[in-house]
XYZ file of N, CA and C in Angstrom:
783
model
N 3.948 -2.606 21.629
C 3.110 -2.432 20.435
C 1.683 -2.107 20.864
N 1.115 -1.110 20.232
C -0.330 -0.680 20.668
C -1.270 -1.899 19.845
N -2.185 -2.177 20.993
C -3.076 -3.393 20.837
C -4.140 -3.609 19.500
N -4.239 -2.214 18.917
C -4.682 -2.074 17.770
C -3.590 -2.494 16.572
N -2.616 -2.140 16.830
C -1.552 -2.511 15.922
C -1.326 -4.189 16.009
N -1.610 -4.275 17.076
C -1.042 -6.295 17.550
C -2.006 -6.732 16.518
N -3.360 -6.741 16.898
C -4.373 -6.868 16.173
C -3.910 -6.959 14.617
N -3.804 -6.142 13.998
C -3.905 -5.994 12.527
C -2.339 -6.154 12.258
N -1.782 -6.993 12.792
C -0.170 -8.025 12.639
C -0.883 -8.956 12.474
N -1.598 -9.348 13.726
C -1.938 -10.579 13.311
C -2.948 -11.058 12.379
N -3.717 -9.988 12.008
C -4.528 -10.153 10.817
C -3.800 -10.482 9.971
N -2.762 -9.660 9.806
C -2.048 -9.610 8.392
C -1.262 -10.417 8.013
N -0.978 -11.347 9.174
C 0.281 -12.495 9.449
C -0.713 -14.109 8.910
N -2.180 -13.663 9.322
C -3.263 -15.074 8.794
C -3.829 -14.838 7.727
N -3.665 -13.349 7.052
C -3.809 -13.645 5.409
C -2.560 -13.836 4.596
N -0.950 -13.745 5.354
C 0.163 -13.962 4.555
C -0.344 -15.616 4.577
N -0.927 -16.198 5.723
C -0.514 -17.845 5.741
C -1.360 -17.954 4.552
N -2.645 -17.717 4.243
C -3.346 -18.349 3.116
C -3.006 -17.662 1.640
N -2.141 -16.918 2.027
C -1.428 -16.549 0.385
C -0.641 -17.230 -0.260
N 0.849 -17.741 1.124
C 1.808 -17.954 0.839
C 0.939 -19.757 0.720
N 0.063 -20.440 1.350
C -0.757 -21.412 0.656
C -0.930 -21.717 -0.249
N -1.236 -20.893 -1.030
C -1.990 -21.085 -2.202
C -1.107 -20.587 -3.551
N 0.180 -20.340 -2.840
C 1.197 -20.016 -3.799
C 1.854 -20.945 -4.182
N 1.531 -22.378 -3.510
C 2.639 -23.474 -3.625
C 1.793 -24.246 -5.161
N 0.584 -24.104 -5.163
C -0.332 -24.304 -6.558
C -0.998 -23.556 -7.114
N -0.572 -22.231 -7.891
C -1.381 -21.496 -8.469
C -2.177 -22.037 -9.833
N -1.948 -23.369 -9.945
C -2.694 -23.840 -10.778
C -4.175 -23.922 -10.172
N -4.836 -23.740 -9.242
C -6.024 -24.181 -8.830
C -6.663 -22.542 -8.757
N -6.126 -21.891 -9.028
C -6.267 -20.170 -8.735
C -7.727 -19.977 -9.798
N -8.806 -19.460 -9.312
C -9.936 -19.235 -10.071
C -10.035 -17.546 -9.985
N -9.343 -16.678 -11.716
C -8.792 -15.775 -11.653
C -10.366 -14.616 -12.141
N -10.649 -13.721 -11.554
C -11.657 -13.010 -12.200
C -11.424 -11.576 -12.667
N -11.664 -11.491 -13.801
C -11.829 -9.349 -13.619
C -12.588 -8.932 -13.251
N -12.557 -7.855 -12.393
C -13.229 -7.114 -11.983
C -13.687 -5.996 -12.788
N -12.283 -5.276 -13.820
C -12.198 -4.507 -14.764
C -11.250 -4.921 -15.799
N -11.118 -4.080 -16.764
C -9.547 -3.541 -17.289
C -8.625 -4.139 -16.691
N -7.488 -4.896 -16.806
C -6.568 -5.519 -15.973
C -6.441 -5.229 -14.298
N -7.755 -5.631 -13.908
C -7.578 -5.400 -12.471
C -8.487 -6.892 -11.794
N -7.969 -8.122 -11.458
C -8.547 -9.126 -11.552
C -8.700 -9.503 -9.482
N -9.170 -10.384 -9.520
C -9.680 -10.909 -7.989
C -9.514 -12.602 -8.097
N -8.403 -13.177 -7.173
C -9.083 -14.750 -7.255
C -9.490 -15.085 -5.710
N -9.830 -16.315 -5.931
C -10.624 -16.594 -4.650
C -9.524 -16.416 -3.224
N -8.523 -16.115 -3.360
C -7.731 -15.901 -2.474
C -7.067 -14.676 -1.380
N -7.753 -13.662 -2.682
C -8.120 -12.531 -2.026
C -9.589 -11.970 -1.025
N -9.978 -12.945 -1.808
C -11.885 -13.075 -0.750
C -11.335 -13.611 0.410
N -10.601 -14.678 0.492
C -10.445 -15.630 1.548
C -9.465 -14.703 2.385
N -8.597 -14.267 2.283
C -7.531 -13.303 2.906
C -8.289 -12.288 3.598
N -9.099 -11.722 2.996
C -10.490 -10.418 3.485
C -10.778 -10.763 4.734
N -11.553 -12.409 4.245
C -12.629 -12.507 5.453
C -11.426 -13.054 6.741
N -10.645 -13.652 6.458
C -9.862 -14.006 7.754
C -9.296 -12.332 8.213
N -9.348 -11.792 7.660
C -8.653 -10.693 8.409
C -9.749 -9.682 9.283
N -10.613 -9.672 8.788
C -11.945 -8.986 8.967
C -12.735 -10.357 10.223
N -12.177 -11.324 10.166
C -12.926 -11.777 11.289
C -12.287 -11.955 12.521
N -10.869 -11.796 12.161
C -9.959 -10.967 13.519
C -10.326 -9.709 13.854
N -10.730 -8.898 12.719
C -10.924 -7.458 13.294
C -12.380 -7.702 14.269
N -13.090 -8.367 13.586
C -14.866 -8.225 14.329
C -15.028 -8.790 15.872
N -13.910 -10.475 15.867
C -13.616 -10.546 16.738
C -13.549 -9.715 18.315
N -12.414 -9.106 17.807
C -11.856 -8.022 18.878
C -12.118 -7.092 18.553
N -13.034 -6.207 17.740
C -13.404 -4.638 17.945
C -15.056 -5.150 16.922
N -15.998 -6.058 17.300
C -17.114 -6.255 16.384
C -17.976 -4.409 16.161
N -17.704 -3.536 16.524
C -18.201 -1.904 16.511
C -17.547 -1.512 16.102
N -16.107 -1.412 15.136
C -15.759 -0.618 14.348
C -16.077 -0.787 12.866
N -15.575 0.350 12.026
C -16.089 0.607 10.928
C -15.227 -0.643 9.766
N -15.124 -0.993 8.652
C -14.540 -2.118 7.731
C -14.522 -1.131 6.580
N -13.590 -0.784 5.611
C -13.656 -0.655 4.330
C -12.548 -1.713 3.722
N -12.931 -2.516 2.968
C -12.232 -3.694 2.674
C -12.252 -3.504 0.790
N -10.906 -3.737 0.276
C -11.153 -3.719 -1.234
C -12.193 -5.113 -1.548
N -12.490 -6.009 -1.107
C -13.304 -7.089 -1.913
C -14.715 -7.057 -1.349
N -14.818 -6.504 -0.263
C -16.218 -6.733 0.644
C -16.567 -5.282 0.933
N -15.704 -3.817 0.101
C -16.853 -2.943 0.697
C -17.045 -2.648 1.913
N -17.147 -2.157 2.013
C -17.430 -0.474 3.376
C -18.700 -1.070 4.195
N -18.243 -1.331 5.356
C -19.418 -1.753 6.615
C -19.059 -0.430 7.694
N -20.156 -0.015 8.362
C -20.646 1.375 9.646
C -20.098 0.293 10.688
N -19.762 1.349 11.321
C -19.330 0.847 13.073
C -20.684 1.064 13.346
N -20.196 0.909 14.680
C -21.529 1.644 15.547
C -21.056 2.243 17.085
N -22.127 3.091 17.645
C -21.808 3.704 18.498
C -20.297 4.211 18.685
N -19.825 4.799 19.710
C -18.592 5.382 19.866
C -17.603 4.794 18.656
N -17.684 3.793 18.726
C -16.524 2.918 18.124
C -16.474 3.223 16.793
N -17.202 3.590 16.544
C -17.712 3.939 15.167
C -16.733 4.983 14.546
N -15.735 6.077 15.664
C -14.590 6.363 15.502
C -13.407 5.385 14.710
N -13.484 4.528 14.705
C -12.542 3.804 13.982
C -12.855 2.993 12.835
N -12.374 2.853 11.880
C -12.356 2.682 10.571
C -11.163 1.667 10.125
N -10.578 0.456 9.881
C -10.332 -0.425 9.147
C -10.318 -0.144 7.887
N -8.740 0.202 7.418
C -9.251 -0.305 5.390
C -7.970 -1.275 5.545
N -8.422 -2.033 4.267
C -7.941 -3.535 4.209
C -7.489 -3.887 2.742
N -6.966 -3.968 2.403
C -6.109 -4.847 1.090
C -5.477 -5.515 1.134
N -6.571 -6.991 0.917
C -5.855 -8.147 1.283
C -4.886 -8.822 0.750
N -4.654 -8.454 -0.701
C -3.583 -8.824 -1.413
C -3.370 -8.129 -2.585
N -2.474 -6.815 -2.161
C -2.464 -5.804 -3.376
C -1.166 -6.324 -3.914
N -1.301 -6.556 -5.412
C -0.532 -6.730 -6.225
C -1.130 -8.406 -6.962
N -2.472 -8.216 -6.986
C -3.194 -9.165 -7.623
C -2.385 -10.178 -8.688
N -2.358 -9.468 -10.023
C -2.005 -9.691 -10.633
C -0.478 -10.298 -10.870
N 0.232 -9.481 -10.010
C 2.415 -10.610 -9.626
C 1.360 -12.077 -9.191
N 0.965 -12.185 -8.368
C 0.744 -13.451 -7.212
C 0.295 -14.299 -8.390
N -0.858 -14.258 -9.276
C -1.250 -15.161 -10.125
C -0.216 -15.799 -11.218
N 0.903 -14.402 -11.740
C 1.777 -14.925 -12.516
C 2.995 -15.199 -11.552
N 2.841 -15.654 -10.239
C 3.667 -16.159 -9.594
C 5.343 -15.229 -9.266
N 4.812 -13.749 -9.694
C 5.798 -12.870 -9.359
C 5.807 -12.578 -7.987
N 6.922 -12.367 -7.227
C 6.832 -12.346 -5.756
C 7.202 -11.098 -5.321
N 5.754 -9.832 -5.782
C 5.973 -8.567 -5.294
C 4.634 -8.609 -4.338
N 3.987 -8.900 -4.123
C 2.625 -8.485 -3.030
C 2.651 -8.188 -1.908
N 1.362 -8.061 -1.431
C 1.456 -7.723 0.183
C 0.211 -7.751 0.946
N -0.054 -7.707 2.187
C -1.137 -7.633 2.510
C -1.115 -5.912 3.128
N -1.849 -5.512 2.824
C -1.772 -3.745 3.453
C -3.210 -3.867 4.733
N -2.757 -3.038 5.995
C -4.057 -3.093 6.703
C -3.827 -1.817 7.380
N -4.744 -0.658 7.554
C -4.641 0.433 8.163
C -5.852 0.841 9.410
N -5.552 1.592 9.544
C -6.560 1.609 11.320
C -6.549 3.240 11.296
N -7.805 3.717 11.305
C -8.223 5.250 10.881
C -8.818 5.117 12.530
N -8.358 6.351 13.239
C -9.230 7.140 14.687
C -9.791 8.468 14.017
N -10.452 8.784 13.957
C -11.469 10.234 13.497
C -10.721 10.398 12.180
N -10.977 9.879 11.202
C -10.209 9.757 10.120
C -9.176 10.038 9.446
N -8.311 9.766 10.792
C -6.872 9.740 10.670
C -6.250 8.336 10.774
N -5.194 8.468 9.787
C -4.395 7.469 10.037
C -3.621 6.922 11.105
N -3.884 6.081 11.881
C -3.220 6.028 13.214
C -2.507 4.819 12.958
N -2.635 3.336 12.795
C -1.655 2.598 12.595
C -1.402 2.169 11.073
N -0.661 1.297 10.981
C -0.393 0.531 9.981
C 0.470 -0.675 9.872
N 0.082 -1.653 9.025
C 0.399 -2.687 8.772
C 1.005 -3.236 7.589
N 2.002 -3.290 6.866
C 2.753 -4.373 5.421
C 2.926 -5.137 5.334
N 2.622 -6.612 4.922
C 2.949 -8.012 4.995
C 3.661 -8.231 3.872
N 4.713 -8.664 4.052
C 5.315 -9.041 2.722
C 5.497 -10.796 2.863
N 4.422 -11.873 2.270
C 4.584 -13.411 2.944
C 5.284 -13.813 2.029
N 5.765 -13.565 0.660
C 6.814 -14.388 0.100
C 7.973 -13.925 1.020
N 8.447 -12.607 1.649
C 9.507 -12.530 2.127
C 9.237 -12.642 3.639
N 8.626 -12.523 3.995
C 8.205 -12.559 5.409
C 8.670 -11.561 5.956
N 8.691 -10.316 5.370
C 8.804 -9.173 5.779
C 7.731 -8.020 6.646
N 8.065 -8.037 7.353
C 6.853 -7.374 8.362
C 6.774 -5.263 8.905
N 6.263 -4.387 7.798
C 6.185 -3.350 8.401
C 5.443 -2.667 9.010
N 5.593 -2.077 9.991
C 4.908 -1.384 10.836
C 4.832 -0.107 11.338
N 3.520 1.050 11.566
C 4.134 2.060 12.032
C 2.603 2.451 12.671
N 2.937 3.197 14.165
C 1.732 3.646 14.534
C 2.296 5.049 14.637
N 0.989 5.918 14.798
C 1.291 7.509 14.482
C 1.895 8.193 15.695
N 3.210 8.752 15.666
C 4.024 8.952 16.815
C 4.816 7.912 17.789
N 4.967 7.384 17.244
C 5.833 6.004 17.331
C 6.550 5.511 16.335
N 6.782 5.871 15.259
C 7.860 5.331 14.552
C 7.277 4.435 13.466
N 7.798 3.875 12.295
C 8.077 3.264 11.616
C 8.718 2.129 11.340
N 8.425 0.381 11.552
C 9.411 -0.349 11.549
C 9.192 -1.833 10.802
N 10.462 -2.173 10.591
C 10.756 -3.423 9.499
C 11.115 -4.268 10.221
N 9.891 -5.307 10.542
C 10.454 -6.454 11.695
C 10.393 -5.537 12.931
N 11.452 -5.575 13.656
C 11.894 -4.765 14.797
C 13.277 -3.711 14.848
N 13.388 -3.708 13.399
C 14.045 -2.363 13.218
C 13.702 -1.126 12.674
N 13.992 0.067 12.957
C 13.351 1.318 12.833
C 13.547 1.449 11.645
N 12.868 2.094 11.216
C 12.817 2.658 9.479
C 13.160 4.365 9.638
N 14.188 4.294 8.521
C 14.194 5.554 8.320
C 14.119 6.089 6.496
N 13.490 7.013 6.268
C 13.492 7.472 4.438
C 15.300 7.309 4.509
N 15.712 7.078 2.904
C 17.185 7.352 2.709
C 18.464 8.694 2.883
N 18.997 9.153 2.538
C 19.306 10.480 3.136
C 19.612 11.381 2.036
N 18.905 10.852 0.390
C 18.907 10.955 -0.747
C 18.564 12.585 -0.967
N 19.222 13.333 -1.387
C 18.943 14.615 -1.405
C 18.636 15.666 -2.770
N 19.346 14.482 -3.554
C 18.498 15.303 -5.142
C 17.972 14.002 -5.910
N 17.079 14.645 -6.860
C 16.125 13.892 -7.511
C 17.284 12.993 -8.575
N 18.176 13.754 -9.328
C 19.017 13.314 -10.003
C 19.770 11.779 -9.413
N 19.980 11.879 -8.427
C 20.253 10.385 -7.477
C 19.230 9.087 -7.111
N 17.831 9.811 -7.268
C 17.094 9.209 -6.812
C 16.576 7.690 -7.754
N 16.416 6.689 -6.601
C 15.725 5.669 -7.867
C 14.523 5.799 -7.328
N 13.262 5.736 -8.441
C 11.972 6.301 -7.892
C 11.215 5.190 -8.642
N 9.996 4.936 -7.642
C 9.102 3.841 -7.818
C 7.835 4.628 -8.737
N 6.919 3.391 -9.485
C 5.883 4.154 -9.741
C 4.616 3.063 -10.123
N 3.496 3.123 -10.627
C 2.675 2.768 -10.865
C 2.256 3.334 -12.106
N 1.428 2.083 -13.122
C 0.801 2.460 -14.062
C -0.555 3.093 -13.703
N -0.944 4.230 -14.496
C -2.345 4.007 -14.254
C -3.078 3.602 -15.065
N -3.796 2.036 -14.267
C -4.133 1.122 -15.505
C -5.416 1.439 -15.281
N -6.498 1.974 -14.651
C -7.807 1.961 -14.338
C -8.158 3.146 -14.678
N -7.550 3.816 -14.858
C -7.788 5.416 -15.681
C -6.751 5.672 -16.925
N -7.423 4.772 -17.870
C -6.656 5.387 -19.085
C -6.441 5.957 -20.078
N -7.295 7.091 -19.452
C -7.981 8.220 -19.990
C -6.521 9.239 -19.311
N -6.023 8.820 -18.352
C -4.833 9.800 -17.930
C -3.212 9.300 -18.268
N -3.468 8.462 -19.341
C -2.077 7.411 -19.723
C -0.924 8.710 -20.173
N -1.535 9.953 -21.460
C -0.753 10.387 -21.553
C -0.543 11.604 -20.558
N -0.756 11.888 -19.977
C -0.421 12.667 -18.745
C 0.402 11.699 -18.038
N 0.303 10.602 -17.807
C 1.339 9.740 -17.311
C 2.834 9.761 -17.477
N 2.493 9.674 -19.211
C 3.915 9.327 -19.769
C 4.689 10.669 -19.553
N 4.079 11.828 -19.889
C 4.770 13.221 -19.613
C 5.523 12.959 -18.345
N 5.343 12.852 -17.386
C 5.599 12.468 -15.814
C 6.788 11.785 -15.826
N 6.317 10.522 -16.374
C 7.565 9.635 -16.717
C 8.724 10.141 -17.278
N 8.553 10.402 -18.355
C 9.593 10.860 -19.185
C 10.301 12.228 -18.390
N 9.453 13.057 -17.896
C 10.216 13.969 -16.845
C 11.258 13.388 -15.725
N 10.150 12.251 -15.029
C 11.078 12.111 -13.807
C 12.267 11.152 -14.691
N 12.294 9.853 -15.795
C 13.434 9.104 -16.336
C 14.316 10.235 -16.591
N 13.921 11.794 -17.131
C 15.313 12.388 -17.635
C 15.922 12.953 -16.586
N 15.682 13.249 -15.083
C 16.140 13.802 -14.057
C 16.373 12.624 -13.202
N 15.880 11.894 -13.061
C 16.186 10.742 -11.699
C 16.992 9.357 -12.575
N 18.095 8.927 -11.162
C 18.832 7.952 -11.730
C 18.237 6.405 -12.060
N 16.838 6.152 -11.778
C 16.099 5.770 -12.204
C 15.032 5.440 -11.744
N 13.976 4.815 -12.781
C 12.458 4.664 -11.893
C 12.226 2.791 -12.348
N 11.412 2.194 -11.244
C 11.137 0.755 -10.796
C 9.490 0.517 -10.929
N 9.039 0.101 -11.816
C 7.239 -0.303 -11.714
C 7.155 -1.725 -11.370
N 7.328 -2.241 -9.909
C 6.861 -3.523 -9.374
C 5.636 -3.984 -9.763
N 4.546 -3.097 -9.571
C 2.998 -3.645 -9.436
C 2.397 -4.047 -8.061
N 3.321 -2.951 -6.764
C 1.796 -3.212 -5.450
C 2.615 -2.015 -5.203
N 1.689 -1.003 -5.295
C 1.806 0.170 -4.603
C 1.902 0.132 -3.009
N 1.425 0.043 -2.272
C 1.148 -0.139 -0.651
C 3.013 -0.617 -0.521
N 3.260 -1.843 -1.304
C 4.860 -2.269 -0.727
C 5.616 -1.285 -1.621
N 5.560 -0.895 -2.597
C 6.414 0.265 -3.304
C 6.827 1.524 -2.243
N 5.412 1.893 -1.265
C 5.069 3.027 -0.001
C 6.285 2.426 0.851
N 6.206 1.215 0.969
C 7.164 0.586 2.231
C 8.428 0.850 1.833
N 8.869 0.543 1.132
C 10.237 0.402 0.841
C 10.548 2.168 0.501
N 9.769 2.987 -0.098
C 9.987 4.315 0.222
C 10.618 4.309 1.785
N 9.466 4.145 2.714
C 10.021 4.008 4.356
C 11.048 3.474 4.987
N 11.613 2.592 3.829
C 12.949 1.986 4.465
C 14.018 1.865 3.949
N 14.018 2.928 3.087
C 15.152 3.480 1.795
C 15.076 2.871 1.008
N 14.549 1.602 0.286
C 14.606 0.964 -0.588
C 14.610 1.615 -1.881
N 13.476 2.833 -1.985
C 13.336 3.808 -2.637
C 13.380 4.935 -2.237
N 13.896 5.862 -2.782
C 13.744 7.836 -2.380
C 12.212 8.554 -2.598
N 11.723 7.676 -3.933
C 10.655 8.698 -4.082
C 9.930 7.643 -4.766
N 8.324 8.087 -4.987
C 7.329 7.423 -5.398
C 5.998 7.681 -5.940
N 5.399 7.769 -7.110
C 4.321 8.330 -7.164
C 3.521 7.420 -8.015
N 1.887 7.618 -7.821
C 0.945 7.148 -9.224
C -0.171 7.655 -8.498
N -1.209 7.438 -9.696
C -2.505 8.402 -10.123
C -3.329 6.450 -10.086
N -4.452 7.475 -9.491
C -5.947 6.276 -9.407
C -5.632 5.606 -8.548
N -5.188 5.262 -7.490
C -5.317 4.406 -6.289
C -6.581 4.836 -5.440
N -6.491 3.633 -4.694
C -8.011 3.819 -3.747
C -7.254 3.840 -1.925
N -8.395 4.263 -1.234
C -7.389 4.192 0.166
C -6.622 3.009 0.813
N -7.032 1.856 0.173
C -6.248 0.922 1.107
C -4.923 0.263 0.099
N -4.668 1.005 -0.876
C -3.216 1.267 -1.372
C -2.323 2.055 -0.780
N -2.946 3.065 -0.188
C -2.181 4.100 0.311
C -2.075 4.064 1.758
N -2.782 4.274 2.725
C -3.289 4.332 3.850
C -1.896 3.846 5.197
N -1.764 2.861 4.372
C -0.872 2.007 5.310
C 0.538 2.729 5.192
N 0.809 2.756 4.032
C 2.256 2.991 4.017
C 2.379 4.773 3.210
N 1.604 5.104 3.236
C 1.665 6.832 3.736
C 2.312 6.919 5.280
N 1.287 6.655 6.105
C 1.733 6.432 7.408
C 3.373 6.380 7.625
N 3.856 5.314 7.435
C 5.204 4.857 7.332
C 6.494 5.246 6.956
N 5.846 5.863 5.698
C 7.091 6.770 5.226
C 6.797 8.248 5.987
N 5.809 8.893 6.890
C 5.972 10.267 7.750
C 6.384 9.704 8.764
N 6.159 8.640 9.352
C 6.693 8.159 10.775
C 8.016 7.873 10.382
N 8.670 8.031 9.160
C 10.190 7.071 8.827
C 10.535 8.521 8.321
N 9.987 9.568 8.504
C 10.234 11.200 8.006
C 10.632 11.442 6.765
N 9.616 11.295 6.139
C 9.166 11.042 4.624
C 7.986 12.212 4.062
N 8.013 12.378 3.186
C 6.631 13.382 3.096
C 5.662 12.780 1.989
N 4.752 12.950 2.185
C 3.793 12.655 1.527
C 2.565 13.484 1.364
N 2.456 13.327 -0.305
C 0.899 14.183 -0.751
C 0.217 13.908 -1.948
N -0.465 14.831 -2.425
C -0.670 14.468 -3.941
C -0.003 15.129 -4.449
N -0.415 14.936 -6.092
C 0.401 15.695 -6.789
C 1.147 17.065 -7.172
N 0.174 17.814 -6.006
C 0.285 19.375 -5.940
C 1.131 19.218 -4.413
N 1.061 18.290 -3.587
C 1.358 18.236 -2.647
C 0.811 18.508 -1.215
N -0.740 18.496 -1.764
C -1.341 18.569 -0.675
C -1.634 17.377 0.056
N -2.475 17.458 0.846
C -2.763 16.772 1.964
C -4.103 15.602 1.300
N -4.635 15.615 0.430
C -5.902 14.860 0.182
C -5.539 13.660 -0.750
N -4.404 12.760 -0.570
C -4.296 11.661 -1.296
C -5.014 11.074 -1.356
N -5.353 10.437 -0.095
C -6.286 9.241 0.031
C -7.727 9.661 -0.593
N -7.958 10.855 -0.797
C -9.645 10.871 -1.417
C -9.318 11.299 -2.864
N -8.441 12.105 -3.017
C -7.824 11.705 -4.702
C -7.465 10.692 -5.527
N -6.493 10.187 -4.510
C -5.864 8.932 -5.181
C -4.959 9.119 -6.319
N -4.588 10.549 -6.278
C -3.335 10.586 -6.392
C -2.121 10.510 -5.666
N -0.649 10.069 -5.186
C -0.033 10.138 -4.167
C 1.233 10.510 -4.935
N 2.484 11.142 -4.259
C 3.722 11.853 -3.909
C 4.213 11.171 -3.323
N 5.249 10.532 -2.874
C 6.088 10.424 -1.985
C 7.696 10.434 -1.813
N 8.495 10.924 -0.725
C 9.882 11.582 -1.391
C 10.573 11.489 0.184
N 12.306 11.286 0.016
C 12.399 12.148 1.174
C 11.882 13.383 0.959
N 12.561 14.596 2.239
C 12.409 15.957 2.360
C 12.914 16.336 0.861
N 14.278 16.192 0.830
C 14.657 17.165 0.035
C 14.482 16.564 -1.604
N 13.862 15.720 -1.736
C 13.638 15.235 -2.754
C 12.333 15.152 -3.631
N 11.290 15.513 -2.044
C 9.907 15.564 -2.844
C 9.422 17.093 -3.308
N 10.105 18.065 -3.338
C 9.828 18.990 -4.051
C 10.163 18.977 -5.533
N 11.098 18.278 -5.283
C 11.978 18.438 -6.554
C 10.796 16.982 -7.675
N 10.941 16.347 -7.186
C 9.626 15.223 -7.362
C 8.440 16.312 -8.159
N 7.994 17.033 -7.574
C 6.830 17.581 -7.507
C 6.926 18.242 -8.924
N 7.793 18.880 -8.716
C 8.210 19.981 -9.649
C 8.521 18.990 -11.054
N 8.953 17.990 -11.470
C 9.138 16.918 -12.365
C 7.961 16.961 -12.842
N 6.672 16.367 -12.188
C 5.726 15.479 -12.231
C 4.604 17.051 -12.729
N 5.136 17.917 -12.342
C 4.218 18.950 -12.930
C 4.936 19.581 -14.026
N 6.123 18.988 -14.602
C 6.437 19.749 -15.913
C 5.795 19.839 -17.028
């Protein structure tokens, strides 16, 4: 395992411990909005900073973009590398004690995606993928499913609850991909929705308004698990759109082509 990757396991393994903590009493949970149904409790602060003080630890010169703490500069050389962090995406399951979350952690070299990290601490599921090395669940390889039309496909998705100004453009989408695909799944943590794309769980996957450390990690995962990924046109600029695609091969065109009917 590349030492950058060890690193941000074990980050991700000491914010599952204070999740799966604080899951045994969510009565003590002090819940905040941030927006529109998009809330923060103190457990996601706390998950941040333990993970971010493993990273500073062992690389104190690289760059931090963290969903609760905001974007910190590297410095000098190091300054090549970039950290984004989501310490517990799927806010909202964890408080109502639904057991979809995750911790997402990604590792950018010249602002590329080079590793990645999935914590799944209710299941103790662990994914991983560094760039040209593979994709893996625990210590088994990940591969996309071998799902070849959309009509077969069960496809994941996301609301977009933070732009809902694009709800009905949404539903068009929806209603496209429900009348062609054998069906679609809205968990509520995008980043583990990405994973399970990577490990067949799902064929295909898409939503509108995410930020990079939804995506970051498990983009990665599903191309290292030979998966494709883009936005909605299918290009290459998810992560600064925040729109995302994801499909096997022969499925994300057909995806595409849905989602633009």
């Amino acid at each position: 395992m590349h030492p950058l990757l060890n690193i941000a396991v074990k980050a991700a393994r000491r914010a599952g411990s204070i999740i799966n903590r604080a899951a045994l009493d969510r009565t003590q949970l002090e819940v905040r909005a941030k927006q529109a149904n998009d809330f923060v409790t103190q457990v996601d602060r706390a998950a941040e900073a333990a993970i971010i003080d493993i990273v500073r630890l062992a690389h104190p010169d690289h760059a931090v973009l963290g969903e609760e703490s905001g974007a910190t500069a590297g410095k000098g050389a190091k300054a090549e590398y970039r950290w984004i962090i989501d310490p517990l995406d799927g806010t909202t399951n964890f408080i109502h004690g639904f057991p979809q979350y995750c911790v997402s952690i990604a590792v950018q070299h010249r602002g590329a995606t080079a590793h990645g990290v999935i914590y799944d601490p209710s299941k103790n599921e662990l994914f991983t993928a560094s760039k040209g090395g593979g994709a893996y669940l625990d210590d088994r390889r990940m591969r996309v499913a071998k799902c070849a039309q959309l009509s077969a496909a069960l496809v994941g998705t996301g609301f977009p609850f933070k732009e809902m100004s694009r709800v009905d453009l949404y539903f068009r989408q929806l209603r496209a991909v429900m009348q062609n695909s054998a069906g679609v799944r809205r968990a509520g943590a995008a980043a583990l929705d990405l994973a399970y794309v990577a490990a067949g769980r799902l064929d295909a996957f898409w939503e509108m308004g995410l930020a990079p450390w939804d995506m970051a990690a498990g983009a990665l995962m599903i191309q290292e698990a030979g998966g494709l990924v883009g936005n909605l046109s299918g290009d290459g600029d998810y992560l600064e759109s925040g729109d995302i695609a994801a499909a096997t091969p022969k499925v994300f065109p057909q995806l595409l082509a849905a989602l633009g009917a």
